[in-house]
mmCIF file of C-alpha atoms in Angstrom:
data_model
loop_
_atom_site.group_PDB
_atom_site.id
_atom_site.type_symbol
_atom_site.label_atom_id
_atom_site.label_comp_id
_atom_site.label_asym_id
_atom_site.label_seq_id
_atom_site.Cartn_x
_atom_site.Cartn_y
_atom_site.Cartn_z
ATOM 1 C CA MET A 12 -3.367 3.959 -31.856
ATOM 2 C CA GLY A 13 -6.529 4.307 -30.197
ATOM 3 C CA GLY A 14 -5.893 3.897 -26.266
ATOM 4 C CA LYS A 15 -3.752 4.624 -24.068
ATOM 5 C CA LYS A 16 -1.947 1.775 -23.340
ATOM 6 C CA VAL A 17 -1.449 0.337 -19.695
ATOM 7 C CA CYS A 18 0.915 -1.881 -18.185
ATOM 8 C CA ILE A 19 -0.087 -3.095 -14.027
ATOM 9 C CA VAL A 20 3.297 -3.668 -12.667
ATOM 10 C CA GLY A 21 3.434 -6.257 -10.306
ATOM 11 C CA SER A 22 0.969 -9.923 -10.420
ATOM 12 C CA GLY A 23 0.556 -9.972 -6.065
ATOM 13 C CA ASN A 24 -2.812 -10.508 -4.146
ATOM 14 C CA TRP A 25 -3.061 -6.913 -4.985
ATOM 15 C CA GLY A 26 -1.622 -6.253 -7.684
ATOM 16 C CA SER A 27 -3.885 -8.904 -8.891
ATOM 17 C CA ALA A 28 -6.988 -7.421 -7.770
ATOM 18 C CA ILE A 29 -6.636 -4.683 -9.510
ATOM 19 C CA ALA A 30 -6.013 -6.063 -12.743
ATOM 20 C CA LYS A 31 -9.541 -7.714 -12.617
ATOM 21 C CA ILE A 32 -10.453 -3.607 -12.204
ATOM 22 C CA ALA A 33 -7.979 -2.078 -15.092
ATOM 23 C CA GLY A 34 -8.292 -5.024 -16.935
ATOM 24 C CA SER A 35 -12.251 -5.270 -17.664
ATOM 25 C CA ASN A 36 -12.127 -1.436 -17.182
ATOM 26 C CA ALA A 37 -9.700 -0.887 -20.503
ATOM 27 C CA ALA A 38 -11.188 -3.842 -23.029
ATOM 28 C CA ARG A 39 -14.746 -1.289 -22.435
ATOM 29 C CA LEU A 40 -13.653 1.714 -22.702
ATOM 30 C CA SER A 41 -12.692 2.728 -26.502
ATOM 31 C CA SER A 42 -9.557 5.372 -24.905
ATOM 32 C CA PHE A 43 -7.520 2.761 -23.470
ATOM 33 C CA GLU A 44 -5.690 0.393 -25.419
ATOM 34 C CA SER A 45 -7.535 -3.446 -24.723
ATOM 35 C CA GLN A 46 -4.618 -5.348 -23.937
ATOM 36 C CA VAL A 47 -3.247 -5.029 -19.987
ATOM 37 C CA ASN A 48 -0.227 -5.753 -19.680
ATOM 38 C CA MET A 49 1.143 -7.376 -16.516
ATOM 39 C CA TRP A 50 4.385 -7.795 -14.985
ATOM 40 C CA VAL A 51 5.405 -11.236 -12.748
ATOM 41 C CA LEU A 52 7.773 -12.149 -11.318
ATOM 42 C CA GLN A 53 7.867 -15.437 -13.034
ATOM 43 C CA GLU A 54 7.719 -18.246 -10.501
ATOM 44 C CA GLU A 55 6.788 -22.436 -10.750
ATOM 45 C CA VAL A 56 3.482 -23.982 -9.353
ATOM 46 C CA GLY A 57 2.812 -26.754 -8.659
ATOM 47 C CA GLY A 58 5.297 -27.530 -11.941
ATOM 48 C CA ARG A 59 4.159 -24.945 -13.969
ATOM 49 C CA ARG A 60 5.147 -21.234 -14.341
ATOM 50 C CA LEU A 61 2.972 -18.596 -13.032
ATOM 51 C CA THR A 62 2.863 -16.712 -16.202
ATOM 52 C CA ASP A 63 1.598 -19.550 -18.449
ATOM 53 C CA ILE A 64 -1.038 -20.600 -15.921
ATOM 54 C CA ILE A 65 -2.480 -17.206 -15.768
ATOM 55 C CA ASN A 66 -2.092 -16.722 -18.699
ATOM 56 C CA THR A 67 -4.344 -20.340 -20.116
ATOM 57 C CA GLU A 68 -6.312 -20.486 -17.603
ATOM 58 C CA HIS A 69 -6.593 -16.348 -16.748
ATOM 59 C CA GLU A 70 -5.707 -17.320 -12.516
ATOM 60 C CA ASN A 71 -3.341 -16.108 -10.841
ATOM 61 C CA VAL A 72 -3.203 -19.280 -8.543
ATOM 62 C CA LYS A 73 -1.022 -18.119 -5.512
ATOM 63 C CA TYR A 74 -1.902 -14.413 -4.651
ATOM 64 C CA LEU A 75 -5.981 -13.892 -6.060
ATOM 65 C CA PRO A 76 -7.012 -17.355 -6.182
ATOM 66 C CA GLY A 77 -11.037 -18.104 -6.786
ATOM 67 C CA HIS A 78 -11.238 -15.303 -9.384
ATOM 68 C CA LYS A 79 -10.947 -15.011 -12.733
ATOM 69 C CA LEU A 80 -9.033 -12.024 -14.459
ATOM 70 C CA PRO A 81 -10.493 -10.897 -17.309
ATOM 71 C CA PRO A 82 -8.598 -12.529 -20.861
ATOM 72 C CA ASN A 83 -7.334 -8.871 -22.090
ATOM 73 C CA VAL A 84 -4.984 -9.244 -19.046
ATOM 74 C CA VAL A 85 -1.321 -10.753 -19.903
ATOM 75 C CA ALA A 86 0.842 -12.227 -17.880
ATOM 76 C CA GLU A 87 4.874 -11.449 -18.866
ATOM 77 C CA PRO A 88 7.334 -12.764 -16.289
ATOM 78 C CA ASP A 89 9.260 -10.289 -18.258
ATOM 79 C CA LEU A 90 9.764 -5.951 -16.780
ATOM 80 C CA LEU A 91 11.060 -4.325 -20.558
ATOM 81 C CA LYS A 92 8.803 -5.883 -22.294
ATOM 82 C CA ALA A 93 5.733 -5.613 -19.558
ATOM 83 C CA CYS A 94 6.566 -1.931 -19.775
ATOM 84 C CA ALA A 95 7.279 -1.475 -23.116
ATOM 85 C CA GLY A 96 5.295 1.308 -24.475
ATOM 86 C CA ALA A 97 3.306 1.577 -21.307
ATOM 87 C CA ASP A 98 1.073 5.432 -21.211
ATOM 88 C CA VAL A 99 0.106 4.547 -17.543
ATOM 89 C CA LEU A 100 1.170 2.433 -15.698
ATOM 90 C CA LEU A 101 0.274 1.110 -12.503
ATOM 91 C CA PHE A 102 2.608 -0.095 -9.581
ATOM 92 C CA VAL A 103 2.222 -2.484 -6.940
ATOM 93 C CA VAL A 104 5.071 -4.264 -5.827
ATOM 94 C CA PRO A 105 5.977 -3.812 -2.699
ATOM 95 C CA HIS A 106 7.525 -1.299 -1.478
ATOM 96 C CA GLN A 107 11.236 -1.890 -0.041
ATOM 97 C CA PHE A 108 11.276 -4.121 -4.028
ATOM 98 C CA ILE A 109 10.216 -0.560 -6.408
ATOM 99 C CA GLY A 110 13.866 0.439 -6.314
ATOM 100 C CA LYS A 111 15.047 -2.008 -8.040
ATOM 101 C CA VAL A 112 12.397 -2.355 -10.428
ATOM 102 C CA CYS A 113 12.651 1.670 -10.904
ATOM 103 C CA ASP A 114 16.575 1.579 -12.200
ATOM 104 C CA GLN A 115 15.525 -1.314 -14.396
ATOM 105 C CA LEU A 116 12.746 -0.062 -16.127
ATOM 106 C CA LYS A 117 15.220 3.797 -16.337
ATOM 107 C CA GLY A 118 15.469 4.837 -20.312
ATOM 108 C CA HIS A 119 12.911 2.489 -20.799
ATOM 109 C CA VAL A 120 10.197 4.761 -20.622
ATOM 110 C CA LYS A 121 8.244 6.725 -22.082
ATOM 111 C CA LYS A 122 8.988 10.597 -20.262
ATOM 112 C CA GLU A 123 4.724 11.412 -21.216
ATOM 113 C CA ALA A 124 3.925 8.614 -19.471
ATOM 114 C CA VAL A 125 1.426 8.583 -15.797
ATOM 115 C CA GLY A 126 2.630 6.260 -13.276
ATOM 116 C CA MET A 127 0.484 5.548 -10.356
ATOM 117 C CA SER A 128 1.813 4.471 -7.258
ATOM 118 C CA LEU A 129 -0.995 1.676 -5.239
ATOM 119 C CA ILE A 130 2.175 1.481 -3.124
ATOM 120 C CA LYS A 131 1.434 1.623 1.002
ATOM 121 C CA GLY A 132 4.243 2.390 2.788
ATOM 122 C CA VAL A 133 7.463 5.361 3.410
ATOM 123 C CA ASP A 134 10.972 4.833 2.495
ATOM 124 C CA GLU A 135 13.929 7.590 4.069
ATOM 125 C CA GLY A 136 15.838 9.524 2.875
ATOM 126 C CA PRO A 137 19.327 11.386 3.059
ATOM 127 C CA ASP A 138 16.752 15.029 4.761
ATOM 128 C CA GLY A 139 13.983 11.614 6.290
ATOM 129 C CA LEU A 140 11.127 10.359 5.020
ATOM 130 C CA ARG A 141 10.432 9.447 0.540
ATOM 131 C CA LEU A 142 6.919 8.659 -0.289
ATOM 132 C CA ILE A 143 7.118 5.764 -3.184
ATOM 133 C CA SER A 144 5.621 8.219 -5.576
ATOM 134 C CA ASP A 145 8.896 10.982 -4.829
ATOM 135 C CA ILE A 146 11.225 7.643 -5.437
ATOM 136 C CA ILE A 147 9.767 6.774 -9.544
ATOM 137 C CA HIS A 148 9.657 9.728 -9.647
ATOM 138 C CA GLU A 149 12.979 10.526 -9.924
ATOM 139 C CA LYS A 150 15.228 7.275 -10.937
ATOM 140 C CA LEU A 151 11.740 7.561 -13.955
ATOM 141 C CA GLY A 152 11.032 11.241 -14.137
ATOM 142 C CA ILE A 153 7.293 10.795 -15.061
ATOM 143 C CA GLU A 154 4.562 12.453 -13.199
ATOM 144 C CA MET A 155 3.549 10.241 -10.476
ATOM 145 C CA SER A 156 0.139 9.368 -8.637
ATOM 146 C CA VAL A 157 -1.312 7.248 -6.024
ATOM 147 C CA LEU A 158 -4.015 5.618 -5.065
ATOM 148 C CA MET A 159 -5.465 4.514 -1.548
ATOM 149 C CA GLY A 160 -7.834 3.144 0.139
ATOM 150 C CA ALA A 161 -10.264 1.226 2.707
ATOM 151 C CA ASN A 162 -9.088 -2.602 -0.077
ATOM 152 C CA ILE A 163 -9.444 -5.293 0.909
ATOM 153 C CA ALA A 164 -7.117 -6.792 -1.413
ATOM 154 C CA ASN A 165 -10.033 -9.684 -1.962
ATOM 155 C CA GLU A 166 -12.875 -8.177 -0.300
ATOM 156 C CA VAL A 167 -12.378 -5.865 -3.885
ATOM 157 C CA ALA A 168 -12.182 -7.985 -5.930
ATOM 158 C CA GLU A 169 -15.139 -10.320 -4.792
ATOM 159 C CA GLU A 170 -16.494 -7.127 -6.189
ATOM 160 C CA LYS A 171 -18.063 -6.335 -2.741
ATOM 161 C CA PHE A 172 -18.746 -2.134 -2.546
ATOM 162 C CA CYS A 173 -15.830 -0.259 -1.460
ATOM 163 C CA GLU A 174 -14.388 3.089 -1.444
ATOM 164 C CA THR A 175 -10.543 4.448 -2.649
ATOM 165 C CA THR A 176 -8.697 7.425 -2.623
ATOM 166 C CA ILE A 177 -6.518 8.943 -6.239
ATOM 167 C CA GLY A 178 -4.601 11.913 -4.928
ATOM 168 C CA CYS A 179 -3.391 13.214 -7.737
ATOM 169 C CA LYS A 180 -1.799 17.255 -8.007
ATOM 170 C CA ASN A 181 -3.308 17.311 -12.446
ATOM 171 C CA MET A 182 -6.221 17.135 -12.229
ATOM 172 C CA LYS A 183 -6.734 16.128 -15.626
ATOM 173 C CA HIS A 184 -4.396 13.098 -15.606
ATOM 174 C CA GLY A 185 -6.966 12.458 -12.228
ATOM 175 C CA GLN A 186 -9.535 12.106 -14.264
ATOM 176 C CA MET A 187 -8.489 9.995 -16.467
ATOM 177 C CA LEU A 188 -7.485 7.555 -13.379
ATOM 178 C CA LYS A 189 -10.382 7.833 -12.848
ATOM 179 C CA GLU A 190 -11.869 5.955 -15.374
ATOM 180 C CA LEU A 191 -9.559 3.501 -15.952
ATOM 181 C CA MET A 192 -9.872 2.294 -11.947
ATOM 182 C CA GLN A 193 -13.702 3.606 -10.752
ATOM 183 C CA THR A 194 -16.692 0.731 -11.148
ATOM 184 C CA PRO A 195 -20.166 1.302 -10.213
ATOM 185 C CA ASN A 196 -18.402 -0.741 -6.416
ATOM 186 C CA PHE A 197 -14.940 0.195 -6.347
ATOM 187 C CA ARG A 198 -15.896 3.941 -6.139
ATOM 188 C CA VAL A 199 -12.662 6.878 -6.778
ATOM 189 C CA SER A 200 -13.016 10.034 -5.762
ATOM 190 C CA VAL A 201 -9.884 12.140 -6.605
ATOM 191 C CA VAL A 202 -7.530 15.227 -4.345
ATOM 192 C CA GLN A 203 -5.403 17.442 -5.097
ATOM 193 C CA ASP A 204 -3.117 16.628 -1.949
ATOM 194 C CA ALA A 205 -1.435 13.529 -2.832
ATOM 195 C CA ASP A 206 1.225 13.412 -0.224
ATOM 196 C CA THR A 207 -1.365 13.082 2.810
ATOM 197 C CA VAL A 208 -3.517 10.478 1.030
ATOM 198 C CA GLU A 209 -0.408 8.786 0.610
ATOM 199 C CA ILE A 210 1.863 9.016 4.067
ATOM 200 C CA CYS A 211 -1.752 7.726 5.323
ATOM 201 C CA GLY A 212 -1.590 5.012 3.251
ATOM 202 C CA ALA A 213 1.874 4.065 4.361
ATOM 203 C CA LEU A 214 1.858 5.260 8.361
ATOM 204 C CA LYS A 215 -2.570 3.176 8.617
ATOM 205 C CA ASN A 216 -0.209 -0.112 9.219
ATOM 206 C CA VAL A 217 1.608 1.071 11.655
ATOM 207 C CA VAL A 218 -0.987 1.503 14.351
ATOM 208 C CA ALA A 219 -2.321 -1.870 13.194
ATOM 209 C CA VAL A 220 -0.227 -3.497 14.919
ATOM 210 C CA GLY A 221 -0.715 -1.877 17.693
ATOM 211 C CA ALA A 222 -3.900 -2.759 17.270
ATOM 212 C CA GLY A 223 -3.215 -6.209 16.488
ATOM 213 C CA PHE A 224 -1.086 -6.269 19.864
ATOM 214 C CA CYS A 225 -4.600 -4.886 21.756
ATOM 215 C CA ASP A 226 -6.498 -8.370 20.016
ATOM 216 C CA GLY A 227 -3.849 -10.236 20.888
ATOM 217 C CA LEU A 228 -3.429 -8.881 24.949
ATOM 218 C CA GLY A 229 -7.562 -9.804 24.356
ATOM 219 C CA TYR A 230 -8.224 -5.672 25.480
ATOM 220 C CA GLY A 231 -11.489 -5.180 23.832
ATOM 221 C CA ASP A 232 -12.605 -2.829 21.344
ATOM 222 C CA ASN A 233 -12.520 0.300 23.572
ATOM 223 C CA THR A 234 -9.093 -0.693 23.624
ATOM 224 C CA LYS A 235 -9.092 -0.554 19.834
ATOM 225 C CA ALA A 236 -10.995 2.249 19.460
ATOM 226 C CA ALA A 237 -8.431 3.844 21.107
ATOM 227 C CA VAL A 238 -5.508 2.627 19.468
ATOM 228 C CA ILE A 239 -7.335 4.228 16.126
ATOM 229 C CA ARG A 240 -8.077 7.214 17.155
ATOM 230 C CA LEU A 241 -4.850 8.089 19.294
ATOM 231 C CA GLY A 242 -3.151 6.277 15.508
ATOM 232 C CA LEU A 243 -4.283 8.639 13.743
ATOM 233 C CA MET A 244 -3.770 11.612 16.004
ATOM 234 C CA GLU A 245 -0.763 10.609 15.317
ATOM 235 C CA MET A 246 -0.501 10.515 11.465
ATOM 236 C CA ILE A 247 -2.364 13.600 11.582
ATOM 237 C CA GLY A 248 1.016 15.136 12.823
ATOM 238 C CA PHE A 249 2.689 13.296 10.571
ATOM 239 C CA SER A 250 1.736 14.740 8.166
ATOM 240 C CA LYS A 251 1.691 18.436 8.994
ATOM 241 C CA LEU A 252 6.055 17.341 10.278
ATOM 242 C CA PHE A 253 7.260 15.967 7.077
ATOM 243 C CA CYS A 254 3.741 17.170 3.742
ATOM 244 C CA LYS A 255 5.699 20.038 1.405
ATOM 245 C CA GLY A 256 2.884 20.629 0.970
ATOM 246 C CA PRO A 257 -0.619 22.051 2.736
ATOM 247 C CA VAL A 258 -1.745 19.669 4.348
ATOM 248 C CA THR A 259 -5.635 19.356 4.256
ATOM 249 C CA PRO A 260 -7.988 18.209 7.147
ATOM 250 C CA ALA A 261 -10.487 16.700 5.262
ATOM 251 C CA THR A 262 -8.399 14.534 3.544
ATOM 252 C CA PHE A 263 -8.084 12.478 6.511
ATOM 253 C CA LEU A 264 -11.964 11.679 6.073
ATOM 254 C CA GLU A 265 -11.419 10.581 2.784
ATOM 255 C CA SER A 266 -11.485 6.330 2.299
ATOM 256 C CA CYS A 267 -7.207 7.427 2.736
ATOM 257 C CA GLY A 268 -7.631 7.901 5.976
ATOM 258 C CA VAL A 269 -10.402 7.362 8.417
ATOM 259 C CA ALA A 270 -11.691 4.325 6.844
ATOM 260 C CA ASP A 271 -8.633 2.721 5.470
ATOM 261 C CA LEU A 272 -7.397 2.719 9.336
ATOM 262 C CA ILE A 273 -10.655 1.039 10.470
ATOM 263 C CA THR A 274 -10.516 -2.106 7.611
ATOM 264 C CA THR A 275 -6.934 -2.451 8.362
ATOM 265 C CA CYS A 276 -7.595 -2.320 11.965
ATOM 266 C CA TYR A 277 -9.842 -5.274 11.493
ATOM 267 C CA GLY A 278 -9.205 -7.204 9.352
ATOM 268 C CA GLY A 279 -5.921 -7.155 7.494
ATOM 269 C CA ARG A 280 -2.389 -9.135 7.116
ATOM 270 C CA ASN A 281 -0.485 -6.771 10.119
ATOM 271 C CA ARG A 282 -3.239 -6.593 12.483
ATOM 272 C CA LYS A 283 -3.423 -10.581 12.265
ATOM 273 C CA VAL A 284 0.479 -11.007 12.123
ATOM 274 C CA ALA A 285 0.537 -8.791 15.376
ATOM 275 C CA GLU A 286 -1.651 -10.107 17.185
ATOM 276 C CA ALA A 287 0.049 -13.757 16.421
ATOM 277 C CA PHE A 288 3.192 -12.437 18.536
ATOM 278 C CA ALA A 289 1.218 -10.819 21.026
ATOM 279 C CA LYS A 290 0.380 -14.617 21.775
ATOM 280 C CA THR A 291 2.998 -16.483 20.307
ATOM 281 C CA GLY A 292 5.775 -14.590 21.001
ATOM 282 C CA LYS A 293 6.864 -16.008 17.987
ATOM 283 C CA SER A 294 9.131 -12.962 16.219
ATOM 284 C CA ILE A 295 6.777 -11.132 13.542
ATOM 285 C CA GLU A 296 9.533 -12.849 10.434
ATOM 286 C CA GLN A 297 9.107 -15.937 11.715
ATOM 287 C CA LEU A 298 5.015 -14.931 11.746
ATOM 288 C CA GLU A 299 5.437 -13.339 8.511
ATOM 289 C CA LYS A 300 6.593 -17.193 6.901
ATOM 290 C CA GLU A 301 4.007 -19.138 8.754
ATOM 291 C CA MET A 302 1.241 -16.673 7.812
ATOM 292 C CA LEU A 303 1.433 -15.139 4.238
ATOM 293 C CA ASN A 304 2.094 -17.170 1.819
ATOM 294 C CA GLY A 305 5.000 -15.420 0.101
ATOM 295 C CA GLN A 306 3.077 -11.507 0.965
ATOM 296 C CA LYS A 307 5.163 -9.246 1.997
ATOM 297 C CA LEU A 308 4.197 -7.714 5.965
ATOM 298 C CA GLN A 309 4.679 -3.575 5.478
ATOM 299 C CA GLY A 310 3.331 -2.564 9.230
ATOM 300 C CA PRO A 311 6.332 -3.685 11.559
ATOM 301 C CA GLN A 312 9.083 -1.890 8.631
ATOM 302 C CA THR A 313 7.453 1.381 8.257
ATOM 303 C CA SER A 314 7.051 1.600 12.691
ATOM 304 C CA ALA A 315 11.888 1.365 11.070
ATOM 305 C CA GLU A 316 11.245 4.348 8.300
ATOM 306 C CA LEU A 317 9.714 5.938 10.437
ATOM 307 C CA HIS A 318 11.061 5.685 14.663
ATOM 308 C CA ARG A 319 14.168 6.538 12.282
ATOM 309 C CA ILE A 320 13.288 10.048 10.847
ATOM 310 C CA LEU A 321 11.405 11.387 14.005
ATOM 311 C CA LYS A 322 14.388 10.293 16.392
ATOM 312 C CA SER A 323 16.378 12.776 13.005
ATOM 313 C CA LYS A 324 13.480 15.079 14.394
ATOM 314 C CA ASN A 325 14.189 14.919 17.571
ATOM 315 C CA VAL A 326 10.762 14.395 18.337
ATOM 316 C CA VAL A 327 10.094 10.613 19.114
ATOM 317 C CA GLU A 328 8.283 11.270 22.268
ATOM 318 C CA LYS A 329 5.409 13.064 20.605
ATOM 319 C CA PHE A 330 4.947 9.870 18.910
ATOM 320 C CA PRO A 331 3.984 7.608 21.848
ATOM 321 C CA LEU A 332 2.348 4.935 19.615
ATOM 322 C CA PHE A 333 4.506 4.891 16.889
ATOM 323 C CA THR A 334 7.503 4.323 18.879
ATOM 324 C CA ALA A 335 5.888 1.411 20.883
ATOM 325 C CA VAL A 336 5.153 -0.602 18.092
ATOM 326 C CA TYR A 337 8.602 -0.601 16.775
ATOM 327 C CA ARG A 338 10.390 -1.037 20.169
ATOM 328 C CA ILE A 339 7.771 -4.206 19.937
ATOM 329 C CA CYS A 340 9.245 -5.050 17.268
ATOM 330 C CA TYR A 341 12.489 -4.557 17.407
ATOM 331 C CA GLU A 342 13.842 -3.492 21.003
ATOM 332 C CA GLY A 343 12.514 -6.536 22.767
ATOM 333 C CA LYS A 344 10.499 -4.563 24.400
ATOM 334 C CA PRO A 345 7.705 -6.754 25.825
ATOM 335 C CA VAL A 346 3.977 -6.559 24.057
ATOM 336 C CA THR A 347 2.527 -5.724 27.495
ATOM 337 C CA ASP A 348 4.168 -1.916 27.341
ATOM 338 C CA PHE A 349 2.008 -0.999 24.682
ATOM 339 C CA ILE A 350 -1.239 0.196 26.953
ATOM 340 C CA THR A 351 1.497 2.491 29.334
ATOM 341 C CA CYS A 352 2.143 4.872 25.434
ATOM 342 C CA LEU A 353 -2.092 4.674 25.605
ATOM 343 C CA GLN A 354 -2.062 5.820 29.510
ATOM 344 C CA SER A 355 1.063 8.692 28.421
ATOM 345 C CA HIS A 356 -0.586 9.882 25.094
ATOM 346 C CA PRO A 357 -0.619 13.410 25.009
ATOM 347 C CA GLU A 358 -3.760 14.513 24.658
ATOM 348 C CA HIS A 359 -3.440 17.497 22.472
ATOM 349 C CA MET A 360 -0.934 16.763 19.752
#
């Protein structure tokens, strides 16, 4: 056996964009086995099974239309079959499904396999925050890394230049994962502060909801810049409160930090749906159904998880932006009150 066997767990918009990169790199590099399996939740599209369409036409017509996947990427609807014998598992499912997926995989994954989470979200555990990578590690017992960055899936699929960050405590694995993921237009840097990298990926979605409120209320770019800066301050404050290891300030200057925050506050589905929420007064659930073609929204749900954690630690008032997003999404606070939370923001956190 020459190379490492790669499996992509998930096949939505981002999962398919990643399959394009990992698939072409695996086909090219001797350190990886050329066939890359991609687990696809079976559904019908125009009377045909999605896996059949992907395997014959090499295109995920539902979640990444218009982009050809490398022919060595094989869609497999059976989760255990897809992951059988995998040395590298890339997890790209919506964060609310990861627990269920890992429960099915338990006992069917090589102990020495390396996992990498590309999932932007957090969960709450008995002691507050639980990172998605921790959940996967606890359930499957494999070593975990994360990949987060300013990576809007369609632009990555179009091979427009961007950067990303891999957070990996084990530098040997970090180099191997970089080799699998890096292309001339998808530039990877590896840092060891993996927890901060992952927290950035989850929290920026909450800030983006705030940015969308601003757009919907017609507040313009100066206000949005303030939302981004105050949001970044809260992201840093939250990381310092909750990370077990040291928090490296430089990590916030990586793609997973400030770059991802900016791109999500200007592009991204959380911003788009929040803008519509402010303009139409429809519920988040309704807009998600109308606007997202079956994709899931992470920002509002993450704000609810954050809120419970902040409440349990008695620090709600230190995070006025996160708190306002939660109250507007879930407690019926009027969206016009959002600006009040910025006006009362503590100057130094």
